[in-house]
Amino acid sequence: MSPALPARVTPRVRAILSGVAILAIAAPAYVVTHAPAIPHRVRVPLPPKRVVPQAELPPVEPVEFVRLSMDDARAYNDQIPFSTAPNPAARPFRFAGTGDDRARALDCLATAVLYEAGDDTRGERAVAQVVLNRLRHPAFPKTVCGVVFEGSERSTGCQFSFTCDGAIARWKPNEAGWRRAREVAAAALAGSVYKPVGYATHYHTDWVVPYWQSSLVKLAAVGSHLFFRWEGWWGTPPAFDRRQIAGEPAIAQLAAISDAHRTGAALAEADAALAEGAAATGTISGPLASDPNSFLVTLPAGLIAESFPQLAEQTCGDRPLCKFSAWSDRARTPATLPLEPQQIATMTFSYLRDRSTGYQKALWNCQQIKRNDPTQCMKVQVLMTGSPVVAAPALAAGEPRAPIELGGVRRVKDARPGTSAIIEPVSQLAPDRPLVIKPLGKAQSARPAIPGPTSSPKITPVSRAPSPPAAATKMP
């Protein structure tokens, strides 16, 4: 039997085999030469995460960034997940204050949203919401301008970078952009809420990584900005319970673009000169010797009421705790503490600062100075007068302490056996005699529940007027 001859290879089969051979060589070569990029995990040396307890005010750290390239910063920020916890919208904020205060607050907020977010309405609304969230939080100043320009006196470490890096001097906004920014700011001060950022108090662009990021919760992204809140109780709605205070400061940096701050800066300079002159003449005295954090001062003549907070802050200086009390009449200005009720009633202005709790409050005597916002008014002091209390006579040595009846108190007497009682007044109990309580039995006669002296006066019941005779009624 002869062996079988091999089948003839057709051209079609030969082409298929050639294609498979070429693919087996080309595919691995392509994978080797076009290997996919493997994202590297960026390691950033941030401080360990810490949740600040409710009993401790969270620190507001200066803005310092980790040294990273823009690409590495973006890669790191992409690794941080967004919080899946509820993100409630902030409560509406409505500005309360004088027309001058509102004008300065409006331009401070407009400057912040324009320089931080550019001419982008969504980004501007988000920045405005963060500013107002900060104002309501105990860890931040209690004026709009105070929040925006916090730390601006430092060359680095301010809270909003444009306030300390010279951006305002280098670049002036165009008319259209400035108008839109002021419209966004006006809406925010009138109660408009930007819900996506919730109660966020921090934000940064996605190409930087600040050191404070490790202890915050990532809430939202608006454009290239990432928004955060504090971890724990300090990031929840109940923590945002503070109100603004009167006296929006005039910001000299804004004088070139804001009429309100240009006028305010001029007034502030005049008031500062007036305050310095008052200090030089001895009108503004130093702190009390008994309490270095307390000032009892006479207000300089001619100083406008809106400048009282500035005078108080200037007088308090860098003290973390300061109590500033002022009178418009030198004759009524006390020299020592504690204050008498009459001195409190005639006080014109008071200011209290406690940086350990984030508290700052300025109050006016609205009976002397009219304020549009009633929350800026002191409580009215009602001076009470009354008869002096006469002490009970002292007992002679060896005199027995007889029990005395209570005066002004009602005691119980049986109305009838086995029931509750009618009420009978008793006399004054001397403070140096014991009180004896004797229970009543169900069938006990109407004896005093609190034994008194044998000469206790008898209580005569009030007789009722005789009832008129009933009229005869004739039935139809």
GROMACS .gro file of C-alpha atoms in nm:
model
  476
    1MET     CA    1   0.000   0.000   0.000
    2SER     CA    2   0.159   0.326  -0.105
    3PRO     CA    3   0.172   0.632   0.134
    4ALA     CA    4  -0.082   0.917   0.095
    5LEU     CA    5   0.038   1.218  -0.097
    6PRO     CA    6   0.018   1.561   0.086
    7ALA     CA    7  -0.271   1.782  -0.010
    8ARG     CA    8  -0.188   2.066  -0.240
    9VAL     CA    9  -0.163   2.412  -0.066
   10THR     CA   10  -0.390   2.653  -0.241
   11PRO     CA   11  -0.297   3.018  -0.286
   12ARG     CA   12  -0.578   3.121  -0.054
   13VAL     CA   13  -0.446   2.908   0.232
   14ARG     CA   14  -0.096   3.034   0.167
   15ALA     CA   15  -0.218   3.397   0.198
   16ILE     CA   16  -0.393   3.326   0.524
   17LEU     CA   17  -0.084   3.165   0.675
   18SER     CA   18   0.131   3.454   0.564
   19GLY     CA   19  -0.107   3.706   0.722
   20VAL     CA   20  -0.108   3.519   1.052
   21ALA     CA   21   0.271   3.511   1.054
   22ILE     CA   22   0.297   3.881   0.986
   23LEU     CA   23   0.037   3.964   1.257
   24ALA     CA   24   0.219   3.747   1.511
   25ILE     CA   25   0.530   3.955   1.459
   26ALA     CA   26   0.375   4.301   1.412
   27ALA     CA   27   0.132   4.300   1.706
   28PRO     CA   28   0.394   4.242   1.979
   29ALA     CA   29   0.623   4.493   1.811
   30TYR     CA   30   0.348   4.757   1.816
   31VAL     CA   31   0.268   4.692   2.183
   32VAL     CA   32   0.636   4.727   2.272
   33THR     CA   33   0.681   5.050   2.077
   34HIS     CA   34   0.347   5.200   2.186
   35ALA     CA   35   0.325   5.096   2.549
   36PRO     CA   36   0.034   5.274   2.732
   37ALA     CA   37   0.133   5.536   2.985
   38ILE     CA   38   0.101   5.406   3.339
   39PRO     CA   39  -0.013   5.688   3.568
   40HIS     CA   40   0.228   5.731   3.856
   41ARG     CA   41   0.091   5.795   4.202
   42VAL     CA   42   0.213   6.132   4.325
   43ARG     CA   43   0.321   6.132   4.687
   44VAL     CA   44   0.272   6.465   4.863
   45PRO     CA   45   0.417   6.530   5.211
   46LEU     CA   46   0.104   6.683   5.372
   47PRO     CA   47   0.045   6.706   5.749
   48PRO     CA   48  -0.152   6.416   5.897
   49LYS     CA   49  -0.527   6.449   5.881
   50ARG     CA   50  -0.681   6.591   6.200
   51VAL     CA   51  -1.046   6.644   6.284
   52VAL     CA   52  -1.075   6.949   6.511
   53PRO     CA   53  -1.316   6.881   6.801
   54GLN     CA   54  -1.612   7.109   6.864
   55ALA     CA   55  -1.455   7.246   7.184
   56GLU     CA   56  -1.158   7.383   6.984
   57LEU     CA   57  -1.177   7.653   6.719
   58PRO     CA   58  -1.014   7.532   6.394
   59PRO     CA   59  -0.706   7.734   6.298
   60VAL     CA   60  -0.712   7.941   5.981
   61GLU     CA   61  -0.375   7.859   5.829
   62PRO     CA   62  -0.194   8.088   5.584
   63VAL     CA   63  -0.211   7.966   5.225
   64GLU     CA   64   0.111   7.777   5.153
   65PHE     CA   65   0.150   7.539   4.859
   66VAL     CA   66   0.340   7.215   4.815
   67ARG     CA   67   0.621   7.244   4.560
   68LEU     CA   68   0.476   7.047   4.269
   69SER     CA   69   0.456   7.091   3.895
   70MET     CA   70   0.114   7.173   3.755
   71ASP     CA   71   0.080   6.823   3.607
   72ASP     CA   72   0.177   6.652   3.933
   73ALA     CA   73  -0.062   6.874   4.129
   74ARG     CA   74  -0.347   6.784   3.895
   75ALA     CA   75  -0.260   6.416   3.920
   76TYR     CA   76  -0.262   6.436   4.298
   77ASN     CA   77  -0.591   6.627   4.311
   78ASP     CA   78  -0.752   6.369   4.084
   79GLN     CA   79  -0.668   6.101   4.341
   80ILE     CA   80  -0.871   6.279   4.613
   81PRO     CA   81  -1.233   6.155   4.597
   82PHE     CA   82  -1.532   6.383   4.634
   83SER     CA   83  -1.733   6.341   4.952
   84THR     CA   84  -2.046   6.127   4.923
   85ALA     CA   85  -2.198   6.278   5.241
   86PRO     CA   86  -2.492   6.520   5.212
   87ASN     CA   87  -2.395   6.864   5.087
   88PRO     CA   88  -2.677   7.098   5.197
   89ALA     CA   89  -2.704   7.445   5.049
   90ALA     CA   90  -2.609   7.739   5.270
   91ARG     CA   91  -2.878   7.961   5.418
   92PRO     CA   92  -2.941   8.289   5.230
   93PHE     CA   93  -2.731   8.581   5.351
   94ARG     CA   94  -2.886   8.927   5.358
   95PHE     CA   95  -2.663   9.221   5.432
   96ALA     CA   96  -2.775   9.444   5.719
   97GLY     CA   97  -2.606   9.778   5.766
   98THR     CA   98  -2.576  10.138   5.658
   99GLY     CA   99  -2.556  10.251   5.298
  100ASP     CA  100  -2.184  10.323   5.332
  101ASP     CA  101  -2.118   9.980   5.482
  102ARG     CA  102  -2.311   9.812   5.202
  103ALA     CA  103  -2.124  10.005   4.932
  104ARG     CA  104  -1.787   9.901   5.075
  105ALA     CA  105  -1.897   9.538   5.125
  106LEU     CA  106  -2.030   9.523   4.769
  107ASP     CA  107  -1.703   9.639   4.615
  108CYS     CA  108  -1.492   9.413   4.838
  109LEU     CA  109  -1.697   9.111   4.733
  110ALA     CA  110  -1.699   9.214   4.366
  111THR     CA  111  -1.320   9.249   4.372
  112ALA     CA  112  -1.283   8.904   4.528
  113VAL     CA  113  -1.502   8.724   4.276
  114LEU     CA  114  -1.344   8.899   3.977
  115TYR     CA  115  -0.980   8.856   4.076
  116GLU     CA  116  -1.028   8.499   4.200
  117ALA     CA  117  -1.258   8.356   3.933
  118GLY     CA  118  -1.212   8.587   3.636
  119ASP     CA  119  -1.507   8.699   3.426
  120ASP     CA  120  -1.691   8.369   3.476
  121THR     CA  121  -2.035   8.393   3.639
  122ARG     CA  122  -2.043   8.039   3.784
  123GLY     CA  123  -1.697   8.073   3.933
  124GLU     CA  124  -1.777   8.420   4.068
  125ARG     CA  125  -2.095   8.296   4.239
  126ALA     CA  126  -1.900   8.009   4.397
  127VAL     CA  127  -1.631   8.243   4.533
  128ALA     CA  128  -1.896   8.482   4.669
  129GLN     CA  129  -2.061   8.193   4.853
  130VAL     CA  130  -1.732   8.095   5.018
  131VAL     CA  131  -1.675   8.454   5.137
  132LEU     CA  132  -2.020   8.471   5.298
  133ASN     CA  133  -1.980   8.123   5.447
  134ARG     CA  134  -1.660   8.241   5.610
  135LEU     CA  135  -1.827   8.551   5.751
  136ARG     CA  136  -2.080   8.328   5.932
  137HIS     CA  137  -1.814   8.093   6.071
  138PRO     CA  138  -1.652   8.167   6.409
  139ALA     CA  139  -1.301   8.120   6.270
  140PHE     CA  140  -1.315   8.422   6.037
  141PRO     CA  141  -1.375   8.800   6.055
  142LYS     CA  142  -1.732   8.926   6.075
  143THR     CA  143  -1.732   9.179   5.792
  144VAL     CA  144  -1.723   9.111   5.418
  145CYS     CA  145  -1.413   9.324   5.365
  146GLY     CA  146  -1.253   9.170   5.673
  147VAL     CA  147  -1.294   8.821   5.525
  148VAL     CA  148  -1.167   8.916   5.180
  149PHE     CA  149  -0.862   9.110   5.301
  150GLU     CA  150  -0.770   8.888   5.598
  151GLY     CA  151  -0.391   8.866   5.615
  152SER     CA  152  -0.341   9.120   5.337
  153GLU     CA  153  -0.094   9.310   5.555
  154ARG     CA  154   0.149   9.020   5.502
  155SER     CA  155   0.350   8.979   5.184
  156THR     CA  156   0.266   8.607   5.186
  157GLY     CA  157   0.009   8.399   5.369
  158CYS     CA  158  -0.302   8.607   5.293
  159GLN     CA  159  -0.627   8.417   5.252
  160PHE     CA  160  -0.698   8.547   4.899
  161SER     CA  161  -0.377   8.573   4.701
  162PHE     CA  162  -0.474   8.883   4.500
  163THR     CA  163  -0.482   9.090   4.821
  164CYS     CA  164  -0.111   9.051   4.894
  165ASP     CA  165   0.063   8.973   4.565
  166GLY     CA  166   0.015   9.315   4.405
  167ALA     CA  167  -0.244   9.196   4.153
  168ILE     CA  168  -0.474   9.494   4.215
  169ALA     CA  169  -0.197   9.739   4.135
  170ARG     CA  170  -0.088   9.550   3.822
  171TRP     CA  171  -0.426   9.490   3.662
  172LYS     CA  172  -0.744   9.697   3.657
  173PRO     CA  173  -1.073   9.533   3.554
  174ASN     CA  174  -1.251   9.650   3.241
  175GLU     CA  175  -1.585   9.823   3.275
  176ALA     CA  176  -1.798   9.529   3.159
  177GLY     CA  177  -1.622   9.275   3.381
  178TRP     CA  178  -1.642   9.504   3.684
  179ARG     CA  179  -2.014   9.563   3.624
  180ARG     CA  180  -2.088   9.188   3.605
  181ALA     CA  181  -1.883   9.118   3.917
  182ARG     CA  182  -2.076   9.384   4.109
  183GLU     CA  183  -2.405   9.229   3.991
  184VAL     CA  184  -2.295   8.888   4.125
  185ALA     CA  185  -2.187   9.047   4.454
  186ALA     CA  186  -2.513   9.242   4.489
  187ALA     CA  187  -2.719   8.927   4.435
  188ALA     CA  188  -2.518   8.735   4.696
  189LEU     CA  189  -2.561   9.014   4.954
  190ALA     CA  190  -2.937   9.012   4.881
  191GLY     CA  191  -2.982   8.641   4.955
  192SER     CA  192  -2.878   8.456   4.637
  193VAL     CA  193  -2.726   8.115   4.720
  194TYR     CA  194  -2.491   7.909   4.503
  195LYS     CA  195  -2.593   7.559   4.608
  196PRO     CA  196  -2.321   7.335   4.453
  197VAL     CA  197  -2.051   7.447   4.700
  198GLY     CA  198  -2.271   7.411   5.010
  199TYR     CA  199  -2.094   7.531   5.325
  200ALA     CA  200  -1.746   7.532   5.169
  201THR     CA  201  -1.496   7.761   5.340
  202HIS     CA  202  -1.188   7.682   5.128
  203TYR     CA  203  -1.105   7.641   4.761
  204HIS     CA  204  -0.803   7.630   4.530
  205THR     CA  205  -0.729   7.574   4.163
  206ASP     CA  206  -0.665   7.217   4.052
  207TRP     CA  207  -0.302   7.290   3.956
  208VAL     CA  208  -0.186   7.360   4.315
  209VAL     CA  209  -0.193   7.164   4.642
  210PRO     CA  210  -0.214   7.368   4.965
  211TYR     CA  211  -0.095   7.216   5.292
  212TRP     CA  212  -0.433   7.260   5.461
  213GLN     CA  213  -0.602   7.028   5.213
  214SER     CA  214  -0.531   6.713   5.414
  215SER     CA  215  -0.778   6.802   5.692
  216LEU     CA  216  -1.063   6.911   5.465
  217VAL     CA  217  -1.344   6.738   5.277
  218LYS     CA  218  -1.358   6.775   4.899
  219LEU     CA  219  -1.709   6.890   4.807
  220ALA     CA  220  -1.731   7.013   4.449
  221ALA     CA  221  -1.550   7.134   4.139
  222VAL     CA  222  -1.653   7.451   3.958
  223GLY     CA  223  -1.442   7.506   3.650
  224SER     CA  224  -1.080   7.467   3.754
  225HIS     CA  225  -1.153   7.534   4.124
  226LEU     CA  226  -1.199   7.266   4.390
  227PHE     CA  227  -1.410   7.347   4.698
  228PHE     CA  228  -1.367   7.211   5.051
  229ARG     CA  229  -1.516   7.228   5.399
  230TRP     CA  230  -1.377   7.134   5.739
  231GLU     CA  231  -1.402   6.775   5.856
  232GLY     CA  232  -1.628   6.707   6.155
  233TRP     CA  233  -1.863   6.946   6.337
  234TRP     CA  234  -1.693   7.264   6.213
  235GLY     CA  235  -1.806   7.184   5.860
  236THR     CA  236  -2.174   7.126   5.947
  237PRO     CA  237  -2.453   7.388   5.919
  238PRO     CA  238  -2.484   7.450   6.298
  239ALA     CA  239  -2.126   7.581   6.305
  240PHE     CA  240  -2.222   7.872   6.076
  241ASP     CA  241  -2.414   8.066   6.340
  242ARG     CA  242  -2.238   8.404   6.355
  243ARG     CA  243  -2.363   8.740   6.224
  244GLN     CA  244  -2.185   9.029   6.063
  245ILE     CA  245  -2.084   9.327   6.271
  246ALA     CA  246  -2.115   9.693   6.183
  247GLY     CA  247  -1.836   9.897   6.033
  248GLU     CA  248  -1.712   9.760   5.699
  249PRO     CA  249  -1.352   9.886   5.682
  250ALA     CA  250  -1.229  10.111   5.403
  251ILE     CA  251  -0.961   9.931   5.200
  252ALA     CA  252  -0.693  10.162   5.065
  253GLN     CA  253  -0.602   9.911   4.789
  254LEU     CA  254  -0.949   9.954   4.637
  255ALA     CA  255  -0.945  10.335   4.627
  256ALA     CA  256  -0.844  10.330   4.258
  257ILE     CA  257  -1.146  10.123   4.148
  258SER     CA  258  -1.409  10.191   4.417
  259ASP     CA  259  -1.563  10.527   4.503
  260ALA     CA  260  -1.693  10.385   4.832
  261HIS     CA  261  -1.344  10.288   4.944
  262ARG     CA  262  -1.186  10.607   4.811
  263THR     CA  263  -1.424  10.815   5.026
  264GLY     CA  264  -1.398  10.571   5.315
  265ALA     CA  265  -1.021  10.576   5.306
  266ALA     CA  266  -1.021  10.956   5.324
  267LEU     CA  267  -1.261  10.947   5.620
  268ALA     CA  268  -1.053  10.678   5.785
  269GLU     CA  269  -0.741  10.890   5.754
  270ALA     CA  270  -0.924  11.185   5.906
  271ASP     CA  271  -1.061  10.973   6.188
  272ALA     CA  272  -0.719  10.818   6.250
  273ALA     CA  273  -0.570  11.166   6.275
  274LEU     CA  274  -0.851  11.266   6.511
  275ALA     CA  275  -0.795  10.956   6.723
  276GLU     CA  276  -0.421  11.020   6.734
  277GLY     CA  277  -0.486  11.377   6.840
  278ALA     CA  278  -0.725  11.254   7.108
  279ALA     CA  279  -0.465  11.010   7.234
  280ALA     CA  280  -0.205  11.284   7.239
  281THR     CA  281  -0.431  11.509   7.447
  282GLY     CA  282  -0.518  11.228   7.682
  283THR     CA  283  -0.878  11.175   7.568
  284ILE     CA  284  -0.813  10.809   7.484
  285SER     CA  285  -0.664  10.670   7.801
  286GLY     CA  286  -0.473  10.346   7.835
  287PRO     CA  287  -0.609  10.020   7.975
  288LEU     CA  288  -0.714   9.991   8.336
  289ALA     CA  289  -0.446   9.904   8.586
  290SER     CA  290  -0.675   9.636   8.730
  291ASP     CA  291  -0.748   9.483   8.387
  292PRO     CA  292  -0.504   9.541   8.099
  293ASN     CA  293  -0.766   9.420   7.850
  294SER     CA  294  -1.032   9.678   7.945
  295PHE     CA  295  -1.063  10.039   7.828
  296LEU     CA  296  -1.298  10.305   7.966
  297VAL     CA  297  -1.271  10.603   7.730
  298THR     CA  298  -1.435  10.927   7.626
  299LEU     CA  299  -1.514  10.948   7.254
  300PRO     CA  300  -1.338  11.231   7.068
  301ALA     CA  301  -1.570  11.516   6.976
  302GLY     CA  302  -1.671  11.514   6.609
  303LEU     CA  303  -1.600  11.143   6.549
  304ILE     CA  304  -1.876  10.986   6.337
  305ALA     CA  305  -2.055  10.682   6.477
  306GLU     CA  306  -1.944  10.453   6.191
  307SER     CA  307  -1.583  10.509   6.299
  308PHE     CA  308  -1.633  10.386   6.655
  309PRO     CA  309  -1.538  10.022   6.569
  310GLN     CA  310  -1.221  10.141   6.398
  311LEU     CA  311  -1.129  10.348   6.701
  312ALA     CA  312  -1.194  10.048   6.926
  313GLU     CA  313  -0.977   9.818   6.713
  314GLN     CA  314  -0.701  10.077   6.701
  315THR     CA  315  -0.715  10.115   7.078
  316CYS     CA  316  -0.724   9.740   7.141
  317GLY     CA  317  -0.426   9.678   6.917
  318ASP     CA  318  -0.317   9.314   6.893
  319ARG     CA  319  -0.485   9.202   7.216
  320PRO     CA  320  -0.669   8.873   7.156
  321LEU     CA  321  -0.915   8.972   7.431
  322CYS     CA  322  -1.030   9.333   7.453
  323LYS     CA  323  -1.324   9.515   7.614
  324PHE     CA  324  -1.374   9.872   7.493
  325SER     CA  325  -1.644  10.088   7.658
  326ALA     CA  326  -1.693  10.450   7.553
  327TRP     CA  327  -1.898  10.751   7.660
  328SER     CA  328  -1.962  11.073   7.470
  329ASP     CA  329  -1.965  11.277   7.793
  330ARG     CA  330  -1.638  11.297   7.985
  331ALA     CA  331  -1.825  11.370   8.308
  332ARG     CA  332  -2.002  11.035   8.281
  333THR     CA  333  -1.694  10.829   8.189
  334PRO     CA  334  -1.607  10.601   8.483
  335ALA     CA  335  -1.255  10.533   8.596
  336THR     CA  336  -1.290  10.186   8.747
  337LEU     CA  337  -1.478   9.859   8.718
  338PRO     CA  338  -1.733   9.722   8.788
  339LEU     CA  339  -1.977   9.961   8.623
  340GLU     CA  340  -2.280  10.093   8.802
  341PRO     CA  341  -2.622  10.057   8.636
  342GLN     CA  342  -2.637  10.431   8.569
  343GLN     CA  343  -2.295  10.418   8.398
  344ILE     CA  344  -2.406  10.128   8.178
  345ALA     CA  345  -2.725  10.313   8.083
  346THR     CA  346  -2.531  10.620   7.966
  347MET     CA  347  -2.263  10.428   7.772
  348THR     CA  348  -2.251  10.535   7.406
  349PHE     CA  349  -2.061  10.248   7.245
  350SER     CA  350  -1.912   9.911   7.340
  351TYR     CA  351  -1.683   9.669   7.161
  352LEU     CA  352  -1.582   9.318   7.266
  353ARG     CA  353  -1.326   9.095   7.096
  354ASP     CA  354  -1.231   8.739   7.190
  355ARG     CA  355  -1.018   8.580   6.922
  356SER     CA  356  -1.000   8.246   7.104
  357THR     CA  357  -1.368   8.191   7.018
  358GLY     CA  358  -1.384   8.409   6.707
  359TYR     CA  359  -1.621   8.650   6.879
  360GLN     CA  360  -1.631   9.018   6.784
  361LYS     CA  361  -1.921   9.251   6.856
  362ALA     CA  362  -1.979   9.627   6.830
  363LEU     CA  363  -2.290   9.784   6.985
  364TRP     CA  364  -2.426  10.139   6.992
  365ASN     CA  365  -2.659  10.305   7.240
  366CYS     CA  366  -2.949  10.355   7.002
  367GLN     CA  367  -3.115  10.603   7.237
  368GLN     CA  368  -2.822  10.833   7.165
  369ILE     CA  369  -2.728  10.721   6.810
  370LYS     CA  370  -2.986  10.590   6.565
  371ARG     CA  371  -2.896  10.268   6.385
  372ASN     CA  372  -3.081  10.108   6.095
  373ASP     CA  373  -2.998   9.758   6.216
  374PRO     CA  374  -3.157   9.680   6.556
  375THR     CA  375  -2.903   9.402   6.619
  376GLN     CA  376  -2.640   9.677   6.658
  377CYS     CA  377  -2.824   9.830   6.954
  378MET     CA  378  -2.738   9.776   7.319
  379LYS     CA  379  -3.007   9.639   7.543
  380VAL     CA  380  -3.193   9.918   7.718
  381GLN     CA  381  -3.090   9.939   8.083
  382VAL     CA  382  -3.390   9.975   8.315
  383LEU     CA  383  -3.288  10.132   8.646
  384MET     CA  384  -3.494   9.981   8.929
  385THR     CA  385  -3.556  10.146   9.263
  386GLY     CA  386  -3.707   9.985   9.571
  387SER     CA  387  -3.739  10.001   9.946
  388PRO     CA  388  -3.450   9.869  10.150
  389VAL     CA  389  -3.495   9.532  10.314
  390VAL     CA  390  -3.511   9.558  10.692
  391ALA     CA  391  -3.331   9.278  10.869
  392ALA     CA  392  -3.515   9.083  11.139
  393PRO     CA  393  -3.418   9.174  11.498
  394ALA     CA  394  -3.142   8.964  11.645
  395LEU     CA  395  -3.230   8.724  11.927
  396ALA     CA  396  -3.097   8.787  12.275
  397ALA     CA  397  -2.852   8.537  12.415
  398GLY     CA  398  -3.030   8.228  12.536
  399GLU     CA  399  -3.366   8.325  12.386
  400PRO     CA  400  -3.545   8.019  12.245
  401ARG     CA  401  -3.599   8.004  11.872
  402ALA     CA  402  -3.976   7.975  11.843
  403PRO     CA  403  -4.115   7.873  11.504
  404ILE     CA  404  -4.273   8.160  11.313
  405GLU     CA  405  -4.535   8.146  11.043
  406LEU     CA  406  -4.451   8.218  10.680
  407GLY     CA  407  -4.571   8.550  10.538
  408GLY     CA  408  -4.694   8.580  10.183
  409VAL     CA  409  -4.732   8.201  10.162
  410ARG     CA  410  -5.059   8.012  10.148
  411ARG     CA  411  -5.113   7.722  10.380
  412VAL     CA  412  -5.360   7.440  10.361
  413LYS     CA  413  -5.656   7.377  10.591
  414ASP     CA  414  -5.907   7.097  10.561
  415ALA     CA  415  -6.228   7.204  10.395
  416ARG     CA  416  -6.398   6.895  10.525
  417PRO     CA  417  -6.274   6.561  10.654
  418GLY     CA  418  -6.110   6.349  10.388
  419THR     CA  419  -6.093   6.619  10.119
  420SER     CA  420  -5.842   6.881  10.006
  421ALA     CA  421  -5.829   7.208  10.162
  422ILE     CA  422  -5.906   7.573  10.155
  423ILE     CA  423  -5.618   7.821  10.161
  424GLU     CA  424  -5.528   8.058  10.441
  425PRO     CA  425  -5.253   8.324  10.449
  426VAL     CA  426  -4.989   8.323  10.720
  427SER     CA  427  -4.744   8.584  10.850
  428GLN     CA  428  -4.372   8.656  10.798
  429LEU     CA  429  -4.107   8.402  10.891
  430ALA     CA  430  -3.801   8.553  11.059
  431PRO     CA  431  -3.486   8.438  10.878
  432ASP     CA  432  -3.319   8.325  11.201
  433ARG     CA  433  -3.601   8.102  11.327
  434PRO     CA  434  -3.662   7.743  11.224
  435LEU     CA  435  -3.945   7.632  11.000
  436VAL     CA  436  -4.148   7.339  11.137
  437ILE     CA  437  -4.367   7.143  10.899
  438LYS     CA  438  -4.638   6.925  11.055
  439PRO     CA  439  -4.849   6.702  10.829
  440LEU     CA  440  -5.227   6.705  10.856
  441GLY     CA  441  -5.436   6.394  10.908
  442LYS     CA  442  -5.743   6.331  10.700
  443ALA     CA  443  -5.988   6.402  10.985
  444GLN     CA  444  -5.770   6.659  11.164
  445SER     CA  445  -5.940   6.981  11.255
  446ALA     CA  446  -5.845   7.299  11.078
  447ARG     CA  447  -5.523   7.374  11.263
  448PRO     CA  448  -5.228   7.570  11.119
  449ALA     CA  449  -5.007   7.346  10.906
  450ILE     CA  450  -4.709   7.556  11.020
  451PRO     CA  451  -4.729   7.614  11.397
  452GLY     CA  452  -4.719   7.979  11.494
  453PRO     CA  453  -4.707   8.174  11.819
  454THR     CA  454  -5.006   8.162  12.052
  455SER     CA  455  -5.087   8.517  11.958
  456SER     CA  456  -5.134   8.428  11.593
  457PRO     CA  457  -5.411   8.646  11.452
  458LYS     CA  458  -5.735   8.480  11.369
  459ILE     CA  459  -5.834   8.499  11.005
  460THR     CA  460  -6.190   8.616  10.972
  461PRO     CA  461  -6.356   8.495  10.655
  462VAL     CA  462  -6.503   8.757  10.430
  463SER     CA  463  -6.882   8.745  10.455
  464ARG     CA  464  -7.077   8.736  10.137
  465ALA     CA  465  -7.348   8.988  10.056
  466PRO     CA  466  -7.695   8.842  10.094
  467SER     CA  467  -7.836   8.711   9.775
  468PRO     CA  468  -8.141   8.897   9.644
  469PRO     CA  469  -8.471   8.705   9.663
  470ALA     CA  470  -8.545   8.504   9.359
  471ALA     CA  471  -8.812   8.655   9.140
  472ALA     CA  472  -9.127   8.450   9.094
  473THR     CA  473  -9.141   8.290   8.761
  474LYS     CA  474  -9.479   8.239   8.602
  475MET     CA  475  -9.500   7.957   8.355
  476PRO     CA  476  -9.709   8.031   8.051
   0.00000   0.00000   0.00000
